[in-house]
PDB file of C-alpha atoms in Angstrom:
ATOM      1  CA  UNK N   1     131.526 273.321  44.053  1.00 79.00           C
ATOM      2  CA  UNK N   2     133.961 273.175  47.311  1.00 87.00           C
ATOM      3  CA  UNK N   3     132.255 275.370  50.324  1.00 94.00           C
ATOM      4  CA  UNK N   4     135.869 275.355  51.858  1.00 96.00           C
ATOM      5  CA  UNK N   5     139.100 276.815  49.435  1.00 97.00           C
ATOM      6  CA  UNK N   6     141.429 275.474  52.165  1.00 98.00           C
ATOM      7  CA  UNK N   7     141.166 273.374  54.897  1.00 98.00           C
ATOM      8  CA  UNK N   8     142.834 271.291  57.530  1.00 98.00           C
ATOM      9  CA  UNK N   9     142.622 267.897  58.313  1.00 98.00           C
ATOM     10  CA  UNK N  10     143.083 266.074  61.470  1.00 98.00           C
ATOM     11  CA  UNK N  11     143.319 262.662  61.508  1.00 96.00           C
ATOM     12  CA  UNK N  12     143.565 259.829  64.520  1.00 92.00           C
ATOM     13  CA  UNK N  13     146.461 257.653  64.303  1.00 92.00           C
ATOM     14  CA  UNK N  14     144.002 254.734  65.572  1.00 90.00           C
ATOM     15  CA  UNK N  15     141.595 255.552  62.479  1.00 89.00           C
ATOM     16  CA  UNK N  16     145.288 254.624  60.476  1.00 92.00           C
ATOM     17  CA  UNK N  17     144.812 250.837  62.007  1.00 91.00           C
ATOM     18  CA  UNK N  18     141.085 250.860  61.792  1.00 88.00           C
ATOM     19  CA  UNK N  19     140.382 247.358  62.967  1.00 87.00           C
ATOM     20  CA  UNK N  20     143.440 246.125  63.558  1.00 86.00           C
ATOM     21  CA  UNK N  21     144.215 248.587  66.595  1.00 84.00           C
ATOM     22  CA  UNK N  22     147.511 249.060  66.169  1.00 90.00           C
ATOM     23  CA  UNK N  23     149.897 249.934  62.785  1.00 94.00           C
ATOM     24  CA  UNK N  24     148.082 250.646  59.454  1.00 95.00           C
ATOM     25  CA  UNK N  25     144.831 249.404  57.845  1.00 94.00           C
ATOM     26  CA  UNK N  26     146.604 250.164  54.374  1.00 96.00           C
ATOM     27  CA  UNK N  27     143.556 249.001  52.570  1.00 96.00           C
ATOM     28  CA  UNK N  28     141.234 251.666  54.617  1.00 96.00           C
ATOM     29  CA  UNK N  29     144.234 254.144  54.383  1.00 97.00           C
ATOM     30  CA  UNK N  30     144.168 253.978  50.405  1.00 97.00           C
ATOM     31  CA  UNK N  31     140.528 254.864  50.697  1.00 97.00           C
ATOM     32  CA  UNK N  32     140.742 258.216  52.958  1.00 97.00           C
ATOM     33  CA  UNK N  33     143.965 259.172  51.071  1.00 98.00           C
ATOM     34  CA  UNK N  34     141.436 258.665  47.584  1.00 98.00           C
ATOM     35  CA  UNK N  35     138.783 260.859  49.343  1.00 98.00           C
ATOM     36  CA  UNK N  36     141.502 263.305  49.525  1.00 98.00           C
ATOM     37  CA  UNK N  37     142.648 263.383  46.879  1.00 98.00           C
ATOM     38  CA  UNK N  38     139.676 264.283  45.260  1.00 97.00           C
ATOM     39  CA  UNK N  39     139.272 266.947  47.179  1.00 97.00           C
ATOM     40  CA  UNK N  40     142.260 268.551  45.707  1.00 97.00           C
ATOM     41  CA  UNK N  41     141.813 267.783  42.519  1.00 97.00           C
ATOM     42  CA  UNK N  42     138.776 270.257  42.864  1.00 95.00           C
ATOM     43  CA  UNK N  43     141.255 272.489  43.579  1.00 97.00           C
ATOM     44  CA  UNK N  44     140.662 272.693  47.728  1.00 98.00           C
ATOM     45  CA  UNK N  45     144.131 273.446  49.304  1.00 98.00           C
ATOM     46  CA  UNK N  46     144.777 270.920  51.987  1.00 98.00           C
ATOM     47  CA  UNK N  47     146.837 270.354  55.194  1.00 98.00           C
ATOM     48  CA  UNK N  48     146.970 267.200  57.091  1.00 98.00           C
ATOM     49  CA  UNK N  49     147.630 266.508  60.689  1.00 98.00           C
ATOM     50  CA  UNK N  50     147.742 262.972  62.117  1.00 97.00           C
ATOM     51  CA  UNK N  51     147.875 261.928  65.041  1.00 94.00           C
ATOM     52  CA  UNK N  52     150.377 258.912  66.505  1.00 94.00           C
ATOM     53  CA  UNK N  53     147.875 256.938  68.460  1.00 91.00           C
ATOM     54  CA  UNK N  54     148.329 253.837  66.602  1.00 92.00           C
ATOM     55  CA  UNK N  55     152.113 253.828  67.697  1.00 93.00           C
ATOM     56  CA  UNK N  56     152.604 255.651  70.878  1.00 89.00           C
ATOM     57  CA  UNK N  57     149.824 257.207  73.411  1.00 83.00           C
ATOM     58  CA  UNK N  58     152.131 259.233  75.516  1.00 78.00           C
ATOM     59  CA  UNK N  59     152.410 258.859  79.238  1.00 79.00           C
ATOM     60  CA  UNK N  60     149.437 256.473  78.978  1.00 80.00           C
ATOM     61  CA  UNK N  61     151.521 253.861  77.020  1.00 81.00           C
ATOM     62  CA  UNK N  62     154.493 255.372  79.172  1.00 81.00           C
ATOM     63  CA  UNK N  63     152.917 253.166  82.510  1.00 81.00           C
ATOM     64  CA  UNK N  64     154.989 255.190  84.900  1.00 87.00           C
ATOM     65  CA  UNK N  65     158.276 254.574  83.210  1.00 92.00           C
ATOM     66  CA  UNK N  66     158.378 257.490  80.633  1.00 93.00           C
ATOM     67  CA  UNK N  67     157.950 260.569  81.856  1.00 92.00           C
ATOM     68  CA  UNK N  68     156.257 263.560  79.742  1.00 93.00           C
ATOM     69  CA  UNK N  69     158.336 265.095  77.645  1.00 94.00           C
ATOM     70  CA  UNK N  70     159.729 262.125  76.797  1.00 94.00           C
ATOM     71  CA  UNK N  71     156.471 260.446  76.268  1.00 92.00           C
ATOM     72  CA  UNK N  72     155.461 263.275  74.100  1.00 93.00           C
ATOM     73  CA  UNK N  73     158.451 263.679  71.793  1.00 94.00           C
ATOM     74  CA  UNK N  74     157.868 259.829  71.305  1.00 94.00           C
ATOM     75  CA  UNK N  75     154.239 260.410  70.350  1.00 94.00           C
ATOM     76  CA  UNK N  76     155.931 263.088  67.558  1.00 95.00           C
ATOM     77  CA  UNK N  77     157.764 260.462  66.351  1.00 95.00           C
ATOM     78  CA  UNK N  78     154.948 258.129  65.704  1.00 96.00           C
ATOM     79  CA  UNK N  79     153.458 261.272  63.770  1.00 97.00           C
ATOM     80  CA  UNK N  80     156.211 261.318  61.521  1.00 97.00           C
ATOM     81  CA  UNK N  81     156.004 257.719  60.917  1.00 96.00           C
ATOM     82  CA  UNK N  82     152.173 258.036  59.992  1.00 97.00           C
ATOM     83  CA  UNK N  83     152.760 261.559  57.717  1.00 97.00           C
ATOM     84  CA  UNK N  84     155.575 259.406  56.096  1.00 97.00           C
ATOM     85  CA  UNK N  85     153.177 256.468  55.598  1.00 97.00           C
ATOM     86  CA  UNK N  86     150.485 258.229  54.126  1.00 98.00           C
ATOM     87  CA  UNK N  87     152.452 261.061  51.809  1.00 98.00           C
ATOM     88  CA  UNK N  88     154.042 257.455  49.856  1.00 98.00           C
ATOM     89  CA  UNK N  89     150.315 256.307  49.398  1.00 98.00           C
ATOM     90  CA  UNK N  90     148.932 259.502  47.855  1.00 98.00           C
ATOM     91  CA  UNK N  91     151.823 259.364  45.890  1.00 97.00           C
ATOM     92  CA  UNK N  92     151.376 256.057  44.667  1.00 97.00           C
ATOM     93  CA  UNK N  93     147.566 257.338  43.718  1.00 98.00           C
ATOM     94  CA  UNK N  94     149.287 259.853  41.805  1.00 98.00           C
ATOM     95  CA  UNK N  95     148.055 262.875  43.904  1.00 98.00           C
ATOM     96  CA  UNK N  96     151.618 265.355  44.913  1.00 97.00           C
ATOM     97  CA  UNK N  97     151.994 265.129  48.809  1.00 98.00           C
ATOM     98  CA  UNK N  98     154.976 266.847  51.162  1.00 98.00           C
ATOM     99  CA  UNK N  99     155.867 265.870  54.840  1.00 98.00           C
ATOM    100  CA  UNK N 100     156.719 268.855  56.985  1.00 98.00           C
ATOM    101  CA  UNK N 101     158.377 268.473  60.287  1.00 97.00           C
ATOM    102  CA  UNK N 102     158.119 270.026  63.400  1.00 97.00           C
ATOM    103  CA  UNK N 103     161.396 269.622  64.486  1.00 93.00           C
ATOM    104  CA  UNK N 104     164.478 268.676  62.202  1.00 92.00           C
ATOM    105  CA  UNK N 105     164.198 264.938  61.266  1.00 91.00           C
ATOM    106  CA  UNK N 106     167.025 264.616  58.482  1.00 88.00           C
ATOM    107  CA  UNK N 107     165.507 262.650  55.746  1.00 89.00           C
ATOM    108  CA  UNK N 108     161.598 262.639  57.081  1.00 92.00           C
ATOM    109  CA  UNK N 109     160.957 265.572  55.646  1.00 94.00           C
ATOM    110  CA  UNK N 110     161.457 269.457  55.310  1.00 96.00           C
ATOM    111  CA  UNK N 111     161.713 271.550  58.420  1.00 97.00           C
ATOM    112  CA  UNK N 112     158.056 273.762  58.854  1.00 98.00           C
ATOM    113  CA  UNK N 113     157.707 276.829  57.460  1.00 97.00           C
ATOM    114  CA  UNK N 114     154.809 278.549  57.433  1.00 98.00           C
ATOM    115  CA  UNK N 115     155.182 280.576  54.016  1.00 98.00           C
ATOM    116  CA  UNK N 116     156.621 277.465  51.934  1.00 98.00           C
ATOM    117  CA  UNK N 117     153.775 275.535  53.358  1.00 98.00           C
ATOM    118  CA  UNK N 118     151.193 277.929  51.782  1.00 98.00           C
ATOM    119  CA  UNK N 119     153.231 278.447  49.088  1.00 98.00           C
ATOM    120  CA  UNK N 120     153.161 274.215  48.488  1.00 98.00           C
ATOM    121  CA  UNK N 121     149.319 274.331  49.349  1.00 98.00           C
ATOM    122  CA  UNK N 122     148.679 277.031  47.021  1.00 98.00           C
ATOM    123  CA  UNK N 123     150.619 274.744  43.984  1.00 98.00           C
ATOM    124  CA  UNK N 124     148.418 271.969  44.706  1.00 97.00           C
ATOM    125  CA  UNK N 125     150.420 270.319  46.782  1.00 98.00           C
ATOM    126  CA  UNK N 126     148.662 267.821  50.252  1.00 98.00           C
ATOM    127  CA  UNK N 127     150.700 269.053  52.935  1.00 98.00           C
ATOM    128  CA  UNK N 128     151.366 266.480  55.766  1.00 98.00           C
ATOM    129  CA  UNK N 129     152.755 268.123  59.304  1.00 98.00           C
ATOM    130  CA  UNK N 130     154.195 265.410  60.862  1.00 98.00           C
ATOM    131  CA  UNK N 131     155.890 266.381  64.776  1.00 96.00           C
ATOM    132  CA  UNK N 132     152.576 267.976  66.567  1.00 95.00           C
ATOM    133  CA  UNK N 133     153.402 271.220  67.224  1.00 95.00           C
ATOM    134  CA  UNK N 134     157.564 270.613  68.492  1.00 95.00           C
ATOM    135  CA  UNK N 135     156.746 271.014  71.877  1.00 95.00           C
ATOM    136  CA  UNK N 136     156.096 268.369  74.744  1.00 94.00           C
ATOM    137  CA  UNK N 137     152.536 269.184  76.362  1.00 94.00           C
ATOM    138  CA  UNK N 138     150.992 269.803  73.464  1.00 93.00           C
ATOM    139  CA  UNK N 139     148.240 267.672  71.725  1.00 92.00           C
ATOM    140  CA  UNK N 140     148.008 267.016  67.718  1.00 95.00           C
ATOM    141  CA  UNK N 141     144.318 268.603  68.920  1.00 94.00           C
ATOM    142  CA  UNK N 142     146.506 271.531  69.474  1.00 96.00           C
ATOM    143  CA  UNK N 143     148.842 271.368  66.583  1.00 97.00           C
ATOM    144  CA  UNK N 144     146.445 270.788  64.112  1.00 97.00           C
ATOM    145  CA  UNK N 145     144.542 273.919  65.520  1.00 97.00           C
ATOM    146  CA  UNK N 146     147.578 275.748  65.553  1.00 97.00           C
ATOM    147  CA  UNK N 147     148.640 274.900  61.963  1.00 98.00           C
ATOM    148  CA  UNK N 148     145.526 275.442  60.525  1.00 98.00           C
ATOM    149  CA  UNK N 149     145.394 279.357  62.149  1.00 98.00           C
ATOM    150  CA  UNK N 150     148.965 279.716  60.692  1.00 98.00           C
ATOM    151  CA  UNK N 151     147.981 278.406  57.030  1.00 98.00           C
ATOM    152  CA  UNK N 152     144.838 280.453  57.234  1.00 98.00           C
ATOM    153  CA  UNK N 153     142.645 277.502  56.465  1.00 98.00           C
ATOM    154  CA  UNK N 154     139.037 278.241  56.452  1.00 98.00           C
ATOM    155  CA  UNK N 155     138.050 275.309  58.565  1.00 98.00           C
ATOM    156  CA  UNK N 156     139.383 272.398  60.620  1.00 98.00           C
ATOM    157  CA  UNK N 157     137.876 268.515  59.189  1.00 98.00           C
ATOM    158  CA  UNK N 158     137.884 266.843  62.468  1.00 96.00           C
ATOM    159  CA  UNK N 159     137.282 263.372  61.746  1.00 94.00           C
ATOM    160  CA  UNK N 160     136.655 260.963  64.464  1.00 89.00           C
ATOM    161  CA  UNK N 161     135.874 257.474  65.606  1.00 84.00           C
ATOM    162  CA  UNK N 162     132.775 259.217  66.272  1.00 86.00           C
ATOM    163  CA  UNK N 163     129.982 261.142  63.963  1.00 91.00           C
ATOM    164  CA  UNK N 164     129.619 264.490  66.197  1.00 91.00           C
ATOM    165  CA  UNK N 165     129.766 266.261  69.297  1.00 92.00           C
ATOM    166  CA  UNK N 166     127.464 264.555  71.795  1.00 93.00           C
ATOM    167  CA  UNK N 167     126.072 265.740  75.137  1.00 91.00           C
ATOM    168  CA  UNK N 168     127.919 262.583  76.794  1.00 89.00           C
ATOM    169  CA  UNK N 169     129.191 259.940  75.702  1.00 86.00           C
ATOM    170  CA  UNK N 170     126.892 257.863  73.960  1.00 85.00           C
ATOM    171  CA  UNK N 171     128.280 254.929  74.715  1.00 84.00           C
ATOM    172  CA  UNK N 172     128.175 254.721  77.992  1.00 88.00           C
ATOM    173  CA  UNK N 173     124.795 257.163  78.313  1.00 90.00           C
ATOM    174  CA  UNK N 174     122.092 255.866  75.741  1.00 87.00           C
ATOM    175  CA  UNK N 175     120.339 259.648  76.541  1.00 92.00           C
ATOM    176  CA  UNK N 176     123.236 261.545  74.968  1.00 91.00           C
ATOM    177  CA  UNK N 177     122.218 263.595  71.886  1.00 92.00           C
ATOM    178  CA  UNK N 178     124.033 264.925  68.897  1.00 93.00           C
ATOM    179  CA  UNK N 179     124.124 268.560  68.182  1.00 95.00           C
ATOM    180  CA  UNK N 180     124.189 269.827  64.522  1.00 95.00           C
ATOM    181  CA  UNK N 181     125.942 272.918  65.732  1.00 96.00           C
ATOM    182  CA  UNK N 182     127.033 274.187  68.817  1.00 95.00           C
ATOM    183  CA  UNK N 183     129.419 277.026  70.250  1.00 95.00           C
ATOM    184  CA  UNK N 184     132.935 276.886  71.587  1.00 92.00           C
ATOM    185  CA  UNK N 185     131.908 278.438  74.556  1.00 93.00           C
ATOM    186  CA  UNK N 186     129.809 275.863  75.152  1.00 93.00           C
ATOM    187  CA  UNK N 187     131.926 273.033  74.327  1.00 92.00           C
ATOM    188  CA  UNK N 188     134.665 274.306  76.978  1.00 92.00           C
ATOM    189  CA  UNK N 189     131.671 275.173  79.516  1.00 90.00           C
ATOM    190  CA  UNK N 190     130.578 270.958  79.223  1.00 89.00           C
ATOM    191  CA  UNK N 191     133.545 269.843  78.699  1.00 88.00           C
ATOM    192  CA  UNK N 192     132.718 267.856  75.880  1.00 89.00           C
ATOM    193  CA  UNK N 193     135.605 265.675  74.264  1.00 78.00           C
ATOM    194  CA  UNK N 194     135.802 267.566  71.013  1.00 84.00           C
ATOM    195  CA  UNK N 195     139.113 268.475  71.336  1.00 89.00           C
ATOM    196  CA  UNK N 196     141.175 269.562  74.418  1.00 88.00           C
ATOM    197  CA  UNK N 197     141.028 272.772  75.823  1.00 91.00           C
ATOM    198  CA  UNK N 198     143.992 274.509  74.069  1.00 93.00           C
ATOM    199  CA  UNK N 199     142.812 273.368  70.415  1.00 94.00           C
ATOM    200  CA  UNK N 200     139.224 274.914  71.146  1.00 94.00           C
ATOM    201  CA  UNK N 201     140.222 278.434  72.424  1.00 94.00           C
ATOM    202  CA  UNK N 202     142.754 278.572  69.485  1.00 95.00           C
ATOM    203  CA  UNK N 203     140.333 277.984  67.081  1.00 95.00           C
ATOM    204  CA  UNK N 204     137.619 280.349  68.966  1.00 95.00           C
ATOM    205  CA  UNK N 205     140.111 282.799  69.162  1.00 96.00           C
ATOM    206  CA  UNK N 206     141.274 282.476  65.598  1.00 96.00           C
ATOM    207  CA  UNK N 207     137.500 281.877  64.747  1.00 96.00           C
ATOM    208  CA  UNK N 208     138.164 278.534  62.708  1.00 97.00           C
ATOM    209  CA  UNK N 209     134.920 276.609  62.564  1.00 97.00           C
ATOM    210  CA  UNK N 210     135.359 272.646  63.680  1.00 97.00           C
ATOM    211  CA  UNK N 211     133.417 269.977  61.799  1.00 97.00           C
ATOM    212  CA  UNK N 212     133.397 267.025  63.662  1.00 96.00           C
ATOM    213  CA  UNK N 213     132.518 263.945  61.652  1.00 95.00           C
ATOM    214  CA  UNK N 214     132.871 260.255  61.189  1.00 93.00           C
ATOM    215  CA  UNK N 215     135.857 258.651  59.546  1.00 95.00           C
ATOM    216  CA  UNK N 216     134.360 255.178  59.259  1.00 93.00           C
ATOM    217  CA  UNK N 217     133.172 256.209  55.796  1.00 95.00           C
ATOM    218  CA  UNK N 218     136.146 258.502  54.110  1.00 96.00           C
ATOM    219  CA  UNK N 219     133.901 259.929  51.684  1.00 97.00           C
ATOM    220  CA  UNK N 220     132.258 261.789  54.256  1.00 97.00           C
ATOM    221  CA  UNK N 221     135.250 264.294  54.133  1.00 97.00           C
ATOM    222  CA  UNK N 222     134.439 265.401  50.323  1.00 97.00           C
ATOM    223  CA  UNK N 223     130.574 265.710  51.984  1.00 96.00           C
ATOM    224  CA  UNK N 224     132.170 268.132  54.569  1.00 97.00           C
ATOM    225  CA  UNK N 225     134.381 270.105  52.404  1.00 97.00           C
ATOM    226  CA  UNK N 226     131.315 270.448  49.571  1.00 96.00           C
ATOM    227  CA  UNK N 227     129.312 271.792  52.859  1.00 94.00           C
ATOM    228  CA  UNK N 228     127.232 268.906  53.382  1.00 94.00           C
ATOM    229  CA  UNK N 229     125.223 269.030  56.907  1.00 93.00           C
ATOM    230  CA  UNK N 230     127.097 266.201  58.195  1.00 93.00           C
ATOM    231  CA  UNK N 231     127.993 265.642  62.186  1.00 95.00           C
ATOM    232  CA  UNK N 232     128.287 268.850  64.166  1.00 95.00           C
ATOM    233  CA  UNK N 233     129.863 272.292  63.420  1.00 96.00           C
ATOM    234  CA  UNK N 234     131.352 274.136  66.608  1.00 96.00           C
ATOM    235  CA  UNK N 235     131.698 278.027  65.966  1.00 93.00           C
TER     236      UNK N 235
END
C-alpha cells in the first residue's frame, strides 16, 4: 500500500545521461520511467519535474557570453527537451504520460494549468512540467517546489546523485554524516545543498515534506513512495 496518494518528482537532467555526462542514458531512462510507472499503476498520482542539466547549465555553461535570463530560458528549453524525451518512453512502456509547458511551446506540449493538471493526475495520467517555473532566476529546485504546492502533492521525491542530506559534503569531508530526518530550518540555517533557498521555504511554508534519495537505483522511488526509511526526510 502507497504511503503517498500524490507526489512530485524531481529529477536531474545529469541523472538522464547517467554515465555518459551529457544527453540520455536511454537504457537507465527506461528503468526510472518503469519504476514509475509502477507507481501509478498502484494508483499514486504523479508529477514530474526534470531538470536540463544534461543540455544546458545556465550562466555556468554561459562562460561570460550568455547572460541570465538568457541562460535561464535556455536551461527551460533543455527541460522541454528532457519532459519530451521521457513522456515518448513511458509511452512506449504503455504507461499514459502528458508534457505541460511553462511557457507556450507550439507542439511541445499543452500550456500549464493548474486544474487540467490535477484533473490529468487524478485520470491516471504522469504529468511531465517541462519550462521550470517560466521565469528566468528561478531553479527547477524551485519549480518543482512550486508545482508540487499548486497540485497539492503530499510530498516532493527528490532524487539525487546522492543518497541524503549530509552535514558536508562527503566527498570532499570523509566526517560528514547522513541524517535520517532533519528540519527545514535547519537545512537553510547550514546551508546544506538540498535544494536552494527558494525551493526549501516554499515547501516549509507550504509544509511539503522532501525525501531526498538516491537515483542510482530507480527502484528506490517505489521504496519512497511505499514509505520506506530510505535517505533523509526534511520537514
Amino acid at each position: 500500500m502507497a504511503k503517498y496518494k500524490r507526489v512530485l518528482i524531481k529529477i536531474s537532467g545529469e541523472a538522464l545521461a547517467a554515465e555518459k555526462h551529457t544527453g540520455y542514458d536511454f537504457d537507465f531512462v527506461m528503468k526510472v520511467c518503469g519504476a514509475v510507472k509502477k507507481c501509478a499503476e498502484k494508483g499514486v498520482q504523479v508529477g514530474i519535474v526534470i531538470g536540463g542539466g544534461n543540455f544546458w547549465r545556465g550562466v555556468k555553461d554561459g562562460a561570460g557570453h550568455v547572460e541570465r535570463v538568457s541562460a535561464d530560458r535556455m536551461g527551460m528549453l533543455a527541460t522541454a527537451m528532457n519532459c519530451l524525451a521521457v513522456c515518448d518512453v513511458f509511452n512506449q512502456l504503455g504507461a499514459k504520460a502528458k508534457v505541460m509547458t511553462a511557457v507556450d511551446i507550439q507542439g511541445v506540449g499543452e500550456r500549464y494549468d493548474t486544474k487540467k493538471a490535477i484533473e490529468y493526475l487524478e485520470n491516471g495520467i504522469i504529468v511531465l512540467f517541462a519550462g521550470g517555473s517560466g521565469m528566468p532566476f528561478f531553479s527547477t529546485d524551485t519549480a518543482a517546489a512550486l508545482r508540487a504546492a499548486e497540485i497539492r502533492a503530499d510530498a516532493i521525491l527528490l532524487a539525487k546523485n546522492v543518497d541524503g542530506v549530509y552535514s558536508a559534503d562527503p566527498v570532499k569531508d570523509p566526517t560528514a554524516y547522513k541524517f535520517d530526518e532533519i528540519s527545514y530550518d535547519e537545512v537553510l540555517a547550514r546551508r546544506l545543498a538540498v535544494m536552494d533557498t527558494t525551493a526549501t521555504s516554499l515547501a516549509m511554508d507550504n509544509d511539503l515534506p522532501v525525501i531526498v534519495f538516491a537515483l542510482a537505483d530507480p527502484e528506490n522511488i517505489g521504496r519512497v513512495v511505499d514509505g520506506e526509511k530510505i535517505g533523509t526526510t526534511v520537514s
